[in-house]
Coordinates of C-alpha atoms in Angstrom, one line a residue:
X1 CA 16.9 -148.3 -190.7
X2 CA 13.6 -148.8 -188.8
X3 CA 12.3 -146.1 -186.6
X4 CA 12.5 -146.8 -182.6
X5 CA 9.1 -147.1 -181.4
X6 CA 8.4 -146.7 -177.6
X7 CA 7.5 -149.9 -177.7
X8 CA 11.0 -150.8 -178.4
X9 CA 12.2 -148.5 -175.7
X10 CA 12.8 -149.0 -172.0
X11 CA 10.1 -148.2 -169.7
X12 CA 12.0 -146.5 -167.7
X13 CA 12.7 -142.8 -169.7
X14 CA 16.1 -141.9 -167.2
X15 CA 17.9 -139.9 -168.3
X16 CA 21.5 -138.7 -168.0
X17 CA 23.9 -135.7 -168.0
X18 CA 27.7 -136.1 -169.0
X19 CA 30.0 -133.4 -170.0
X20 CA 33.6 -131.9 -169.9
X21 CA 34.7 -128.7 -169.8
X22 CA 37.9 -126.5 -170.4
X23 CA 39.1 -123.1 -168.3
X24 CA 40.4 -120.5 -170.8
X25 CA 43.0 -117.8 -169.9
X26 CA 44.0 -114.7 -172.1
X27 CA 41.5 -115.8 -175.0
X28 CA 43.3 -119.1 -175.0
X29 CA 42.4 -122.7 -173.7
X30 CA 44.7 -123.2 -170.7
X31 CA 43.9 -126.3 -169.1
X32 CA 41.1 -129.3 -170.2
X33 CA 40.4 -133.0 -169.6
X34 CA 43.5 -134.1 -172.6
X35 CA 46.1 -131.4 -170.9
X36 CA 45.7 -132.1 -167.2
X37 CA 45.7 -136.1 -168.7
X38 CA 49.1 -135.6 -170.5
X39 CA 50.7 -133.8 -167.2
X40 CA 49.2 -136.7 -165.4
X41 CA 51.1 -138.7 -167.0
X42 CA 54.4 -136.9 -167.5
X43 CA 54.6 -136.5 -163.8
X44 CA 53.9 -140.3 -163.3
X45 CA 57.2 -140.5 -164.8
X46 CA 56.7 -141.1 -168.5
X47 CA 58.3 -139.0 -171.1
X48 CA 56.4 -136.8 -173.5
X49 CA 56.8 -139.6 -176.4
X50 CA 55.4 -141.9 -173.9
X51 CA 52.7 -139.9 -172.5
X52 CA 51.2 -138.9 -176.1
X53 CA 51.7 -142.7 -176.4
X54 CA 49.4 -143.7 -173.7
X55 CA 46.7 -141.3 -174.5
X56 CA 46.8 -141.8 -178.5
X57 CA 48.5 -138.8 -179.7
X58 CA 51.2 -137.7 -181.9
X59 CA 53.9 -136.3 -180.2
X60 CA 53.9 -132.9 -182.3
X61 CA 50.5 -132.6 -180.6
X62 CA 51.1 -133.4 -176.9
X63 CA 54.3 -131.0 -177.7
X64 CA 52.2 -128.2 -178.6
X65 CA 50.0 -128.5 -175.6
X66 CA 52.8 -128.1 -173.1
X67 CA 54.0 -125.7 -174.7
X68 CA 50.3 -123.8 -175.1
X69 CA 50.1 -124.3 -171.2
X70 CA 53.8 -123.1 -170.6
X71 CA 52.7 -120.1 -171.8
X72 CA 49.6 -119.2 -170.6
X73 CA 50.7 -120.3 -166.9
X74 CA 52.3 -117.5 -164.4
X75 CA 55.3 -120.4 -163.9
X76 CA 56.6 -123.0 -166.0
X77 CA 54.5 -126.1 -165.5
X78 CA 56.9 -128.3 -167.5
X79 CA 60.7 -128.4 -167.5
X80 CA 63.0 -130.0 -169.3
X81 CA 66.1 -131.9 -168.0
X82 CA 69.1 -132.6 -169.6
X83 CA 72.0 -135.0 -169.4
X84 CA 71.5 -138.3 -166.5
X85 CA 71.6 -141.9 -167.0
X86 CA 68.5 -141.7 -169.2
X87 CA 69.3 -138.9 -171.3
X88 CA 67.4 -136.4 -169.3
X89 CA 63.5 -135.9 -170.1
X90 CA 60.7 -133.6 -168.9
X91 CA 59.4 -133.2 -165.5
X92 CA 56.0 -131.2 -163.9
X93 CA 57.2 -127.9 -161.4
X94 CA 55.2 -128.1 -158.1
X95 CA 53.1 -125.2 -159.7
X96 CA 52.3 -127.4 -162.3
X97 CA 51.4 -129.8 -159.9
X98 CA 48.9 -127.6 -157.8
X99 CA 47.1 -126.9 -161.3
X100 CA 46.3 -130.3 -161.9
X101 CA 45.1 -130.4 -158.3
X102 CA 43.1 -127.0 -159.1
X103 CA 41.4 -128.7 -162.1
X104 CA 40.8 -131.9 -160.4
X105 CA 38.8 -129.9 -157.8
X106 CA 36.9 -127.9 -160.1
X107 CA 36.2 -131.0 -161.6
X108 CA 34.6 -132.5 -158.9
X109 CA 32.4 -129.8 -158.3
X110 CA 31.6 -129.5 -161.9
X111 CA 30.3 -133.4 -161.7
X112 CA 28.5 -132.7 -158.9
X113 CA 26.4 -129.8 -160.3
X114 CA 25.9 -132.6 -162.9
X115 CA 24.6 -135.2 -160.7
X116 CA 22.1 -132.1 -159.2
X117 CA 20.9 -131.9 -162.2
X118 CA 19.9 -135.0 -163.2
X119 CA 18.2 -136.0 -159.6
X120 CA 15.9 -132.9 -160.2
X121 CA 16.0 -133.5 -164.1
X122 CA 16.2 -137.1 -164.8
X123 CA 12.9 -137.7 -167.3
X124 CA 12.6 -136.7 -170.9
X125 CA 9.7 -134.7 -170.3
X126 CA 10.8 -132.6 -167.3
X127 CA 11.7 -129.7 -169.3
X128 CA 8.8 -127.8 -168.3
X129 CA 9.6 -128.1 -164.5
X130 CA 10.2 -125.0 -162.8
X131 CA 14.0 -124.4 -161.9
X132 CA 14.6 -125.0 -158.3
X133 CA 16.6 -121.7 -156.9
X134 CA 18.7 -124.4 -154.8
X135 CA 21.3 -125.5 -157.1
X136 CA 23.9 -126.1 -154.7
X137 CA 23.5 -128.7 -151.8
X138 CA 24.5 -126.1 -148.1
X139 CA 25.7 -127.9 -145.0
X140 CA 28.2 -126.7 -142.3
X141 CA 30.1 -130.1 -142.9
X142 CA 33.5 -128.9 -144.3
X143 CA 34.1 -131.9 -146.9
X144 CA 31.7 -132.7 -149.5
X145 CA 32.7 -135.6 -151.2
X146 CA 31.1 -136.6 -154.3
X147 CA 30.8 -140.5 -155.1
X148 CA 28.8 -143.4 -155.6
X149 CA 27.2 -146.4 -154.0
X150 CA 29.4 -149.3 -154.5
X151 CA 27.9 -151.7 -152.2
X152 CA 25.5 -151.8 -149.4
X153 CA 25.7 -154.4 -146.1
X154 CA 23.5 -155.3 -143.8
X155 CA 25.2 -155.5 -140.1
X156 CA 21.6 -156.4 -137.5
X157 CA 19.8 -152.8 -137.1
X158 CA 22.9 -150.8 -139.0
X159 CA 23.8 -150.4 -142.3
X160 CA 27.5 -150.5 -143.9
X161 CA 27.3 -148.4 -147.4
X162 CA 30.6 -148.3 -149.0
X163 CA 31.6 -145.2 -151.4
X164 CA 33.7 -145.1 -154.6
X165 CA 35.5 -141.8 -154.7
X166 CA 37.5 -142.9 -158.2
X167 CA 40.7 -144.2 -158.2
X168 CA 40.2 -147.2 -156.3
X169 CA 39.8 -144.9 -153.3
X170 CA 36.6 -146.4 -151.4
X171 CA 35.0 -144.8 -147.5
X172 CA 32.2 -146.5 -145.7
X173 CA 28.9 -144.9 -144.0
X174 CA 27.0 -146.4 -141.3
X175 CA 23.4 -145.5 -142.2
X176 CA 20.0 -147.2 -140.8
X177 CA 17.8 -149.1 -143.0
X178 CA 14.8 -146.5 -142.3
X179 CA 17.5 -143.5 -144.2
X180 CA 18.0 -146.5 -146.8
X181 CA 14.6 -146.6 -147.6
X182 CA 13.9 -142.6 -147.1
X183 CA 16.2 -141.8 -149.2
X184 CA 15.8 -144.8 -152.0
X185 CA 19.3 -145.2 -151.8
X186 CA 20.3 -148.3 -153.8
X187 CA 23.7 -149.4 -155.5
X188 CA 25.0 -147.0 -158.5
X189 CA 23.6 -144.2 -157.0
X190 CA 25.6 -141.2 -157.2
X191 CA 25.8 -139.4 -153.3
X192 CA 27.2 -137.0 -151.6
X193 CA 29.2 -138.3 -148.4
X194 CA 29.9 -135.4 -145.7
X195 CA 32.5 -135.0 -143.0
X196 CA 32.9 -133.0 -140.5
X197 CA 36.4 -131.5 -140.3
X198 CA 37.5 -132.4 -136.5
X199 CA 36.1 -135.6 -137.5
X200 CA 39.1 -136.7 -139.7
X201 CA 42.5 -137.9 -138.3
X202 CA 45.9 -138.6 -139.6
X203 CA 46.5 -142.2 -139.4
X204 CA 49.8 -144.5 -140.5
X205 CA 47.5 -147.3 -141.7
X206 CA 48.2 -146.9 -145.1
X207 CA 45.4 -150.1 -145.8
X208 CA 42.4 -148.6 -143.5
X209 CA 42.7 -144.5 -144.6
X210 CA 42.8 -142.2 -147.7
X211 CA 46.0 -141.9 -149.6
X212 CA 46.7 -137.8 -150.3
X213 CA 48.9 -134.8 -150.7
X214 CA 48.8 -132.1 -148.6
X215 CA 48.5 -129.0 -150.8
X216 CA 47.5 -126.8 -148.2
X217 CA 48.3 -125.5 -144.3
X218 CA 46.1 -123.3 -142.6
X219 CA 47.3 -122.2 -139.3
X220 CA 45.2 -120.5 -136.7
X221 CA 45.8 -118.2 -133.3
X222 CA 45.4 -121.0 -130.9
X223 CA 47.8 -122.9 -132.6
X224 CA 46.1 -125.7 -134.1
X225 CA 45.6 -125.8 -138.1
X226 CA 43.1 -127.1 -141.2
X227 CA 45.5 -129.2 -143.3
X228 CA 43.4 -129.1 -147.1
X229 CA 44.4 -132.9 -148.5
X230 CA 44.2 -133.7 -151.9
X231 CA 43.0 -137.4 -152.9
X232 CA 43.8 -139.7 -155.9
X233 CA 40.6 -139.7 -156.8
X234 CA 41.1 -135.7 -157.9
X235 CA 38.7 -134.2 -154.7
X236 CA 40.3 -132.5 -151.6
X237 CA 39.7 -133.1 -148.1
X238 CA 40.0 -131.0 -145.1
X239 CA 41.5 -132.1 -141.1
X240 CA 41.7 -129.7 -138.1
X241 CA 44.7 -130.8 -136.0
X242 CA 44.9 -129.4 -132.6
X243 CA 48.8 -129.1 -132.8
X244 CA 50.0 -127.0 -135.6
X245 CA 53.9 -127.8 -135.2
X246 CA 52.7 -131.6 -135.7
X247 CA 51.3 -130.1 -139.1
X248 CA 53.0 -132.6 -141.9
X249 CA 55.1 -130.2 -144.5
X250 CA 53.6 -129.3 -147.7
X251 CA 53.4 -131.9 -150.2
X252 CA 54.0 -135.0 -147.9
X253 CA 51.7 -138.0 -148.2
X254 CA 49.9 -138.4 -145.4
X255 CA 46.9 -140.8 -144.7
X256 CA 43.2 -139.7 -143.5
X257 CA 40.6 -141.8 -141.6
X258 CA 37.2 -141.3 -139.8
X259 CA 34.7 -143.6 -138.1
X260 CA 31.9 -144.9 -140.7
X261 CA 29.5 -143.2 -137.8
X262 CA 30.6 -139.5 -138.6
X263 CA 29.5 -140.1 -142.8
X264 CA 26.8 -138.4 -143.9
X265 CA 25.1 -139.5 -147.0
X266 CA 23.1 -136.5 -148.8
X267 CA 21.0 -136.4 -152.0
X268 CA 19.5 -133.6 -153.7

């Protein structure tokens, strides 16, 4: 096989930084990127034959996961049902639930330490840079949201930049062309959008807001609350309603929206 030559190469010497990672508990691997996939799928409402099924594995082996996890947890994360018109089958416990919202989180801050990286790292030869002591991006905004330049609009003097979140979950942010060209922000580009807390409201328009889960209510002494949301796309948000006894109950699907105006778009 012939030896590439830089001639051969790209110009451009990018580079990128990808990875996974696993949380262990007692000595043991508790939760990683196949186990939170195979409760993904058993609480969409497959069985364990057909969640092993859908991510390519035996069903010895997806048993043997559960059963790993089962243990290690402080609750059961997966029951089994018997009897019903089916036969019975398996079915995730809302603890189980909150730790695939737990891992989904850390996840997200995982790939955003990630993207740091490689905005302060991103050629070959930058090994010998000297570490920057900032490694984490500090704003009083409440939600960070990490995600990526999908498109970007021009609207006269203002700029429309929508965000992919994952899971088909998108936002917009009204920026100027001046911050376009500050920042070098250009379509791909992986961003932080921030949001002020108060900004976010509760909306019934399912097809203009975020889909979520509350998995979290926070009340306060003046009696309002922070209601901690968490997303499809596996990040969480956070809402200050003025009205605590308005608060939706736990684990209801509610639907969150904010003005394009109140996004922030942040790079390291």
């Amino acid at each position: 096989m012939d030896k590439i030559s830089p001639t051969n190469q790209n110009q451009d010497d990018a580079i990128h930084f990808r990875g996974r990672f696993w949380i262990e508990r007692y000595d043991g691997t508790f939760l990683g990127p196949g186990r939170i996939e195979l409760l993904e799928q058993i609480e969409s409402g497959n069985s364990i034959a057909e969640a092993a099924r859908q991510l390519g594995m035996g069903y010895k082996t997806a048993w043997d996961m559960l059963n790993a996890i089962n243990n290690l947890a402080d609750e059961p994360v997966v029951i089994s049902i018997k009897g019903g018109k089916r036969g019975g089958g398996s079915t995730i416990t809302d603890y189980g639930k909150k730790l695939i919202a737990f891992y989904r989180h850390i996840e997200s801050e995982y790939q955003a330490m990630l993207i740091s990286l490689e905005q302060r790292y991103g050629k070959i030869n930058d090994f010998s840079a000297q570490p920057s002591p900032r490694l984490q991006l500090r704003t009083s905004a409440r939600n960070q949201l990490s995600c990526s330049i999908q498109a970007i609009e021009k609207k006269g003097h203002r700029i429309i930049i929508t965000l992919d979140l994952g899971a088909q979950q998108h936002i917009q942010a009204m920026v100027t062309q001046k911050s376009i060209d500050e920042m070098g922000l250009s379509i791909g580009q992986q961003v932080f959008a921030l949001i002020k807390a108060p900004m976010i409201s509760l909306s019934h328009d399912a097809a203009e807001a975020l889909a979520g889960v509350v998995e979290g209510i926070d009340r306060d002494e003046s009696g309002g609350a922070e209601l901690l949301i968490h997303l499809k796309s596996g990040q969480s948000i956070a809402a200050i309603i003025d009205d605590a006894s308005q608060a939706p109950s736990h684990g209801a699907t509610v639907y969150v929206a904010f003005d394009p105006k109140q996004v922030i778009i942040a790079t390291f």
